[in-house]
PDB file of C-alpha atoms in Angstrom:
ATOM      1  CA  ALA A1153      45.337-119.779  39.096  1.00 73.00           C
ATOM      2  CA  ALA A1154      42.541-122.351  39.714  1.00 85.00           C
ATOM      3  CA  GLY A1155      40.831-121.466  42.592  1.00 94.00           C
ATOM      4  CA  VAL A1156      38.009-123.497  44.422  1.00 97.00           C
ATOM      5  CA  ILE A1157      34.507-124.117  42.349  1.00 97.00           C
ATOM      6  CA  GLN A1158      30.953-124.721  43.665  1.00 98.00           C
ATOM      7  CA  SER A1159      27.888-125.268  42.116  1.00 97.00           C
ATOM      8  CA  PRO A1160      24.886-124.212  41.758  1.00 98.00           C
ATOM      9  CA  ARG A1161      25.596-120.729  42.681  1.00 97.00           C
ATOM     10  CA  HIS A1162      22.040-120.240  43.320  1.00 97.00           C
ATOM     11  CA  LEU A1163      19.355-122.775  44.377  1.00 98.00           C
ATOM     12  CA  ILE A1164      15.520-122.391  45.899  1.00 98.00           C
ATOM     13  CA  LYS A1165      14.390-124.942  47.376  1.00 98.00           C
ATOM     14  CA  GLU A1166      11.038-125.727  49.329  1.00 97.00           C
ATOM     15  CA  LYS A1167      10.779-126.573  52.593  1.00 97.00           C
ATOM     16  CA  ARG A1168      11.031-130.567  53.054  1.00 97.00           C
ATOM     17  CA  GLU A1169      12.973-131.181  49.867  1.00 98.00           C
ATOM     18  CA  THR A1170      16.399-132.077  49.245  1.00 98.00           C
ATOM     19  CA  ALA A1171      19.166-130.330  47.956  1.00 98.00           C
ATOM     20  CA  THR A1172      22.806-131.414  46.397  1.00 98.00           C
ATOM     21  CA  LEU A1173      25.860-129.000  46.526  1.00 98.00           C
ATOM     22  CA  LYS A1174      29.171-129.313  45.095  1.00 98.00           C
ATOM     23  CA  CYS A1175      32.697-128.431  45.359  1.00 98.00           C
ATOM     24  CA  TYR A1176      35.334-129.394  43.555  1.00 98.00           C
ATOM     25  CA  PRO A1177      39.055-128.557  45.299  1.00 97.00           C
ATOM     26  CA  ILE A1178      42.126-126.738  43.630  1.00 96.00           C
ATOM     27  CA  PRO A1179      43.635-129.385  41.889  1.00 94.00           C
ATOM     28  CA  ARG A1180      46.517-131.170  44.380  1.00 92.00           C
ATOM     29  CA  HIS A1181      44.408-129.741  47.512  1.00 94.00           C
ATOM     30  CA  ASP A1182      43.693-132.952  49.395  1.00 92.00           C
ATOM     31  CA  THR A1183      41.625-131.146  52.387  1.00 93.00           C
ATOM     32  CA  VAL A1184      37.943-130.241  52.256  1.00 96.00           C
ATOM     33  CA  TYR A1185      36.152-127.870  54.250  1.00 96.00           C
ATOM     34  CA  TRP A1186      32.297-126.593  54.270  1.00 97.00           C
ATOM     35  CA  TYR A1187      31.187-123.762  56.149  1.00 97.00           C
ATOM     36  CA  GLN A1188      27.792-122.220  56.224  1.00 97.00           C
ATOM     37  CA  GLN A1189      27.269-118.480  56.718  1.00 96.00           C
ATOM     38  CA  GLY A1190      23.346-117.144  57.572  1.00 94.00           C
ATOM     39  CA  PRO A1191      22.453-113.478  57.258  1.00 91.00           C
ATOM     40  CA  GLY A1192      24.587-110.672  58.415  1.00 89.00           C
ATOM     41  CA  GLN A1193      26.901-114.077  60.225  1.00 91.00           C
ATOM     42  CA  ASP A1194      30.237-115.031  60.880  1.00 92.00           C
ATOM     43  CA  PRO A1195      31.289-118.560  58.613  1.00 94.00           C
ATOM     44  CA  GLN A1196      30.268-121.535  60.782  1.00 95.00           C
ATOM     45  CA  PHE A1197      32.096-124.997  60.199  1.00 95.00           C
ATOM     46  CA  LEU A1198      30.369-127.742  58.984  1.00 96.00           C
ATOM     47  CA  ILE A1199      32.685-130.811  58.167  1.00 96.00           C
ATOM     48  CA  SER A1200      35.434-131.682  56.626  1.00 94.00           C
ATOM     49  CA  PHE A1201      37.845-134.340  54.837  1.00 94.00           C
ATOM     50  CA  TYR A1202      41.080-135.648  54.309  1.00 92.00           C
ATOM     51  CA  GLU A1203      42.020-138.017  52.038  1.00 91.00           C
ATOM     52  CA  LYS A1204      38.608-139.002  50.907  1.00 91.00           C
ATOM     53  CA  MET A1205      37.851-139.824  55.218  1.00 92.00           C
ATOM     54  CA  GLN A1206      35.639-137.417  57.374  1.00 91.00           C
ATOM     55  CA  SER A1207      38.329-135.654  59.745  1.00 90.00           C
ATOM     56  CA  ASP A1208      35.806-133.529  61.578  1.00 91.00           C
ATOM     57  CA  LYS A1209      32.172-132.277  62.202  1.00 92.00           C
ATOM     58  CA  GLY A1210      31.108-129.069  63.373  1.00 92.00           C
ATOM     59  CA  SER A1211      27.452-128.148  63.379  1.00 86.00           C
ATOM     60  CA  ILE A1212      26.035-130.004  61.123  1.00 93.00           C
ATOM     61  CA  PRO A1213      22.437-131.104  61.502  1.00 94.00           C
ATOM     62  CA  ASP A1214      21.987-135.018  61.171  1.00 95.00           C
ATOM     63  CA  ARG A1215      19.375-134.099  58.108  1.00 97.00           C
ATOM     64  CA  PHE A1216      22.543-132.922  56.382  1.00 97.00           C
ATOM     65  CA  SER A1217      25.515-135.625  55.002  1.00 96.00           C
ATOM     66  CA  ALA A1218      28.907-135.358  53.209  1.00 97.00           C
ATOM     67  CA  GLN A1219      31.302-137.353  51.418  1.00 96.00           C
ATOM     68  CA  GLN A1220      34.175-136.519  49.647  1.00 96.00           C
ATOM     69  CA  PHE A1221      35.238-138.546  46.228  1.00 96.00           C
ATOM     70  CA  SER A1222      38.084-140.730  44.739  1.00 95.00           C
ATOM     71  CA  ASP A1223      38.534-137.212  42.565  1.00 94.00           C
ATOM     72  CA  TYR A1224      38.715-134.963  45.661  1.00 95.00           C
ATOM     73  CA  HIS A1225      35.355-133.409  44.568  1.00 96.00           C
ATOM     74  CA  SER A1226      32.611-132.920  47.478  1.00 97.00           C
ATOM     75  CA  GLU A1227      29.032-133.087  48.002  1.00 98.00           C
ATOM     76  CA  LEU A1228      26.977-131.801  50.578  1.00 98.00           C
ATOM     77  CA  ASN A1229      23.315-133.474  50.834  1.00 98.00           C
ATOM     78  CA  MET A1230      20.549-131.424  52.927  1.00 98.00           C
ATOM     79  CA  SER A1231      17.412-133.484  53.336  1.00 97.00           C
ATOM     80  CA  SER A1232      13.880-132.142  54.834  1.00 97.00           C
ATOM     81  CA  LEU A1233      14.889-128.715  53.881  1.00 98.00           C
ATOM     82  CA  GLU A1234      13.521-125.931  56.914  1.00 97.00           C
ATOM     83  CA  LEU A1235      13.668-122.821  56.654  1.00 97.00           C
ATOM     84  CA  GLY A1236      16.488-121.706  58.600  1.00 96.00           C
ATOM     85  CA  ASP A1237      18.787-123.443  55.670  1.00 97.00           C
ATOM     86  CA  SER A1238      18.753-120.534  54.210  1.00 97.00           C
ATOM     87  CA  ALA A1239      22.350-119.472  53.999  1.00 97.00           C
ATOM     88  CA  LEU A1240      25.645-119.084  52.069  1.00 97.00           C
ATOM     89  CA  TYR A1241      27.495-122.449  51.903  1.00 98.00           C
ATOM     90  CA  PHE A1242      31.035-122.166  51.309  1.00 98.00           C
ATOM     91  CA  CYS A1243      33.768-124.900  50.365  1.00 97.00           C
ATOM     92  CA  ALA A1244      37.287-124.635  51.195  1.00 97.00           C
ATOM     93  CA  SER A1245      40.015-126.578  50.198  1.00 96.00           C
ATOM     94  CA  SER A1246      43.657-126.829  51.596  1.00 94.00           C
ATOM     95  CA  LEU A1247      47.004-128.696  50.864  1.00 92.00           C
ATOM     96  CA  SER A1248      46.795-131.144  54.057  1.00 84.00           C
ATOM     97  CA  TYR A1249      46.315-129.496  57.327  1.00 76.00           C
ATOM     98  CA  GLY A1250      46.997-125.988  58.974  1.00 77.00           C
ATOM     99  CA  ASN A1251      48.001-124.536  55.576  1.00 87.00           C
ATOM    100  CA  GLU A1252      45.883-121.515  53.808  1.00 93.00           C
ATOM    101  CA  GLN A1253      41.692-122.066  53.016  1.00 95.00           C
ATOM    102  CA  PHE A1254      40.977-121.159  49.993  1.00 96.00           C
ATOM    103  CA  PHE A1255      37.422-120.374  49.580  1.00 97.00           C
ATOM    104  CA  GLY A1256      34.755-121.007  46.899  1.00 97.00           C
ATOM    105  CA  PRO A1257      32.404-118.511  46.020  1.00 96.00           C
ATOM    106  CA  GLY A1258      29.816-120.254  47.694  1.00 97.00           C
ATOM    107  CA  THR A1259      26.376-121.713  47.066  1.00 97.00           C
ATOM    108  CA  ARG A1260      23.231-119.315  48.055  1.00 97.00           C
ATOM    109  CA  LEU A1261      20.479-121.504  49.331  1.00 98.00           C
ATOM    110  CA  THR A1262      17.136-119.968  49.381  1.00 98.00           C
ATOM    111  CA  VAL A1263      14.458-122.120  51.032  1.00 98.00           C
ATOM    112  CA  LEU A1264      10.744-121.030  50.754  1.00 96.00           C
TER     113      LEU A1264
ATOM    114  CA  SER B  82      31.139-115.607  67.362  1.00 48.00           C
ATOM    115  CA  GLN B  83      32.447-119.162  68.881  1.00 53.00           C
ATOM    116  CA  GLN B  84      35.963-117.725  69.005  1.00 64.00           C
ATOM    117  CA  GLY B  85      36.041-114.129  69.747  1.00 64.00           C
ATOM    118  CA  GLU B  86      35.511-110.610  68.835  1.00 79.00           C
ATOM    119  CA  GLU B  87      36.725-108.332  66.263  1.00 84.00           C
ATOM    120  CA  ASP B  88      37.184-104.621  66.848  1.00 86.00           C
ATOM    121  CA  PRO B  89      35.763-102.173  65.504  1.00 92.00           C
ATOM    122  CA  GLN B  90      32.894-103.903  64.230  1.00 92.00           C
ATOM    123  CA  ALA B  91      32.397-101.295  61.732  1.00 95.00           C
ATOM    124  CA  LEU B  92      35.458 -98.318  60.726  1.00 96.00           C
ATOM    125  CA  SER B  93      35.196 -95.451  58.536  1.00 97.00           C
ATOM    126  CA  ILE B  94      37.770 -94.198  56.601  1.00 97.00           C
ATOM    127  CA  GLN B  95      38.649 -91.572  54.252  1.00 97.00           C
ATOM    128  CA  GLU B  96      40.878 -93.127  51.234  1.00 97.00           C
ATOM    129  CA  GLY B  97      44.436 -92.727  51.540  1.00 97.00           C
ATOM    130  CA  GLU B  98      44.002 -93.237  55.458  1.00 97.00           C
ATOM    131  CA  ASN B  99      45.100 -96.635  57.128  1.00 98.00           C
ATOM    132  CA  ALA B 100      42.547 -99.200  58.479  1.00 97.00           C
ATOM    133  CA  THR B 101      43.354-101.272  61.313  1.00 97.00           C
ATOM    134  CA  MET B 102      41.220-104.043  62.755  1.00 97.00           C
ATOM    135  CA  ASN B 103      42.072-105.938  65.648  1.00 96.00           C
ATOM    136  CA  CYS B 104      41.010-109.662  66.598  1.00 95.00           C
ATOM    137  CA  SER B 105      40.311-111.820  70.012  1.00 94.00           C
ATOM    138  CA  TYR B 106      40.608-115.711  70.230  1.00 93.00           C
ATOM    139  CA  LYS B 107      40.184-117.681  73.141  1.00 90.00           C
ATOM    140  CA  THR B 108      41.605-121.031  72.371  1.00 87.00           C
ATOM    141  CA  SER B 109      45.507-122.448  71.408  1.00 88.00           C
ATOM    142  CA  ILE B 110      46.072-122.105  67.270  1.00 90.00           C
ATOM    143  CA  ASN B 111      47.929-123.322  64.677  1.00 90.00           C
ATOM    144  CA  ASN B 112      47.716-120.212  62.011  1.00 93.00           C
ATOM    145  CA  LEU B 113      45.273-117.338  62.311  1.00 94.00           C
ATOM    146  CA  GLN B 114      44.200-116.355  58.847  1.00 96.00           C
ATOM    147  CA  TRP B 115      42.388-113.144  57.332  1.00 97.00           C
ATOM    148  CA  TYR B 116      40.133-113.043  55.100  1.00 97.00           C
ATOM    149  CA  ARG B 117      38.660-109.754  52.759  1.00 97.00           C
ATOM    150  CA  GLN B 118      34.138-110.807  52.073  1.00 96.00           C
ATOM    151  CA  ASN B 119      32.269-108.328  49.295  1.00 92.00           C
ATOM    152  CA  SER B 120      29.053-107.715  50.609  1.00 84.00           C
ATOM    153  CA  GLY B 121      27.327-111.214  50.112  1.00 77.00           C
ATOM    154  CA  ARG B 122      29.902-112.721  48.123  1.00 87.00           C
ATOM    155  CA  GLY B 123      32.902-115.275  48.389  1.00 91.00           C
ATOM    156  CA  LEU B 124      35.606-115.091  50.994  1.00 95.00           C
ATOM    157  CA  VAL B 125      39.087-113.889  49.671  1.00 96.00           C
ATOM    158  CA  HIS B 126      42.367-115.325  51.627  1.00 96.00           C
ATOM    159  CA  LEU B 127      44.609-112.165  52.441  1.00 97.00           C
ATOM    160  CA  ILE B 128      46.769-113.983  54.725  1.00 97.00           C
ATOM    161  CA  LEU B 129      47.953-116.398  57.153  1.00 96.00           C
ATOM    162  CA  ILE B 130      50.537-116.328  60.188  1.00 96.00           C
ATOM    163  CA  ARG B 131      51.191-119.240  61.969  1.00 94.00           C
ATOM    164  CA  SER B 132      51.261-119.424  65.975  1.00 93.00           C
ATOM    165  CA  ASN B 133      55.597-119.043  66.300  1.00 95.00           C
ATOM    166  CA  GLU B 134      55.549-115.951  64.093  1.00 97.00           C
ATOM    167  CA  ARG B 135      54.565-112.186  65.557  1.00 97.00           C
ATOM    168  CA  GLU B 136      54.546-110.040  62.086  1.00 98.00           C
ATOM    169  CA  LYS B 137      53.857-110.927  58.628  1.00 97.00           C
ATOM    170  CA  HIS B 138      53.531-108.362  55.585  1.00 96.00           C
ATOM    171  CA  SER B 139      51.677-108.497  52.440  1.00 96.00           C
ATOM    172  CA  GLY B 140      51.844-105.465  49.986  1.00 97.00           C
ATOM    173  CA  ARG B 141      49.809-102.717  51.861  1.00 97.00           C
ATOM    174  CA  LEU B 142      48.869-105.924  54.387  1.00 98.00           C
ATOM    175  CA  ARG B 143      50.363-106.556  58.118  1.00 98.00           C
ATOM    176  CA  VAL B 144      49.566-108.524  60.102  1.00 98.00           C
ATOM    177  CA  THR B 145      50.596-109.161  63.716  1.00 98.00           C
ATOM    178  CA  LEU B 146      49.977-111.748  66.053  1.00 97.00           C
ATOM    179  CA  ASP B 147      50.378-111.500  69.915  1.00 97.00           C
ATOM    180  CA  THR B 148      49.571-115.275  71.477  1.00 95.00           C
ATOM    181  CA  SER B 149      50.584-113.960  74.924  1.00 95.00           C
ATOM    182  CA  LYS B 150      47.457-111.862  74.878  1.00 95.00           C
ATOM    183  CA  LYS B 151      45.615-114.118  71.937  1.00 95.00           C
ATOM    184  CA  SER B 152      44.962-111.325  69.522  1.00 96.00           C
ATOM    185  CA  SER B 153      45.666-110.750  66.585  1.00 97.00           C
ATOM    186  CA  SER B 154      45.601-107.262  64.201  1.00 97.00           C
ATOM    187  CA  LEU B 155      45.368-106.461  60.489  1.00 98.00           C
ATOM    188  CA  LEU B 156      46.578-103.268  58.828  1.00 98.00           C
ATOM    189  CA  ILE B 157      45.800-101.813  55.492  1.00 98.00           C
ATOM    190  CA  THR B 158      48.126 -99.347  54.330  1.00 98.00           C
ATOM    191  CA  ALA B 159      47.030 -96.350  52.032  1.00 98.00           C
ATOM    192  CA  SER B 160      43.167 -97.734  51.809  1.00 97.00           C
ATOM    193  CA  ARG B 161      41.201 -97.510  48.662  1.00 97.00           C
ATOM    194  CA  ALA B 162      37.647 -97.232  47.977  1.00 96.00           C
ATOM    195  CA  ALA B 163      38.227-100.775  46.653  1.00 96.00           C
ATOM    196  CA  ASP B 164      39.058-102.001  49.822  1.00 97.00           C
ATOM    197  CA  THR B 165      35.688-101.429  51.303  1.00 97.00           C
ATOM    198  CA  ALA B 166      34.370-104.840  52.390  1.00 97.00           C
ATOM    199  CA  SER B 167      33.759-107.165  55.623  1.00 96.00           C
ATOM    200  CA  TYR B 168      37.301-108.484  57.083  1.00 97.00           C
ATOM    201  CA  PHE B 169      37.133-111.605  59.118  1.00 95.00           C
ATOM    202  CA  CYS B 170      39.736-113.245  61.033  1.00 95.00           C
ATOM    203  CA  ALA B 171      39.752-116.967  61.404  1.00 95.00           C
ATOM    204  CA  THR B 172      41.481-119.054  63.526  1.00 93.00           C
ATOM    205  CA  GLY B 173      43.000-122.616  63.030  1.00 90.00           C
ATOM    206  CA  GLY B 174      43.373-125.190  65.986  1.00 81.00           C
ATOM    207  CA  MET B 175      45.119-127.696  67.193  1.00 74.00           C
ATOM    208  CA  ASP B 176      42.746-130.503  66.278  1.00 73.00           C
ATOM    209  CA  SER B 177      42.298-133.136  63.862  1.00 66.00           C
ATOM    210  CA  SER B 178      41.198-130.947  61.101  1.00 72.00           C
ATOM    211  CA  TYR B 179      42.634-127.187  61.916  1.00 81.00           C
ATOM    212  CA  LYS B 180      39.053-126.218  60.809  1.00 90.00           C
ATOM    213  CA  LEU B 181      38.725-122.512  60.702  1.00 93.00           C
ATOM    214  CA  ILE B 182      36.864-120.419  63.005  1.00 92.00           C
ATOM    215  CA  PHE B 183      35.882-117.359  62.581  1.00 93.00           C
ATOM    216  CA  GLY B 184      35.560-114.378  64.514  1.00 90.00           C
ATOM    217  CA  SER B 185      32.584-111.572  63.756  1.00 90.00           C
ATOM    218  CA  GLY B 186      33.887-109.323  61.151  1.00 92.00           C
ATOM    219  CA  THR B 187      34.615-105.607  60.989  1.00 95.00           C
ATOM    220  CA  ARG B 188      32.915-103.926  58.037  1.00 95.00           C
ATOM    221  CA  LEU B 189      35.373-101.301  56.421  1.00 97.00           C
ATOM    222  CA  LEU B 190      34.378 -98.121  54.748  1.00 97.00           C
ATOM    223  CA  VAL B 191      36.795 -96.577  52.511  1.00 97.00           C
ATOM    224  CA  ARG B 192      35.362 -92.971  51.203  1.00 96.00           C
ATOM    225  CA  PRO B 193      36.860 -92.021  48.157  1.00 93.00           C
TER     226      PRO B 193
END
């Protein structure tokens, strides 16, 4: 069965650089969520989209933005990267609300 | 953790034994989902239990939910070395996006 696809899997950036993370949800899933997991931490919700509209926003810095495109894939744009942004970034998708959220393999971002 | 605690934080058992992990949460929920995560890797969806359900089974997994006590438990029967991982509960709330709020996780070690 098709799963959530994230790219790239690993990313190394310097401070103050920008990064773009991509997420391709499971086919027919219309809801996408982004989570951040720091080392030894539990995942924290960043932002979500339903039918290409932002549906909720969590602890996402103003330096970050995201969108969901017409084909339902989503991109998380991160600017002015800081050392503290080093983390695993997960995308999850679900079929509408209140159903199972299936996670992608994550993008490991390292900021040097 | 934003939502609550998982208990125990770490659990070490012998292969073949049962493992029980508990999760407490703070707010009203729509559903509760359990995930497994191998060290630094993706989150694998195990089971979803809705707020109007009390017990659910999937293979060697049994999940209970007590909304009056705001708690859930995950039982893994006849554990295997391959079950070694961190286990997270995550609650889907009643808000606009049903985003997941994660507990702090239980690290399970199954000794062969």
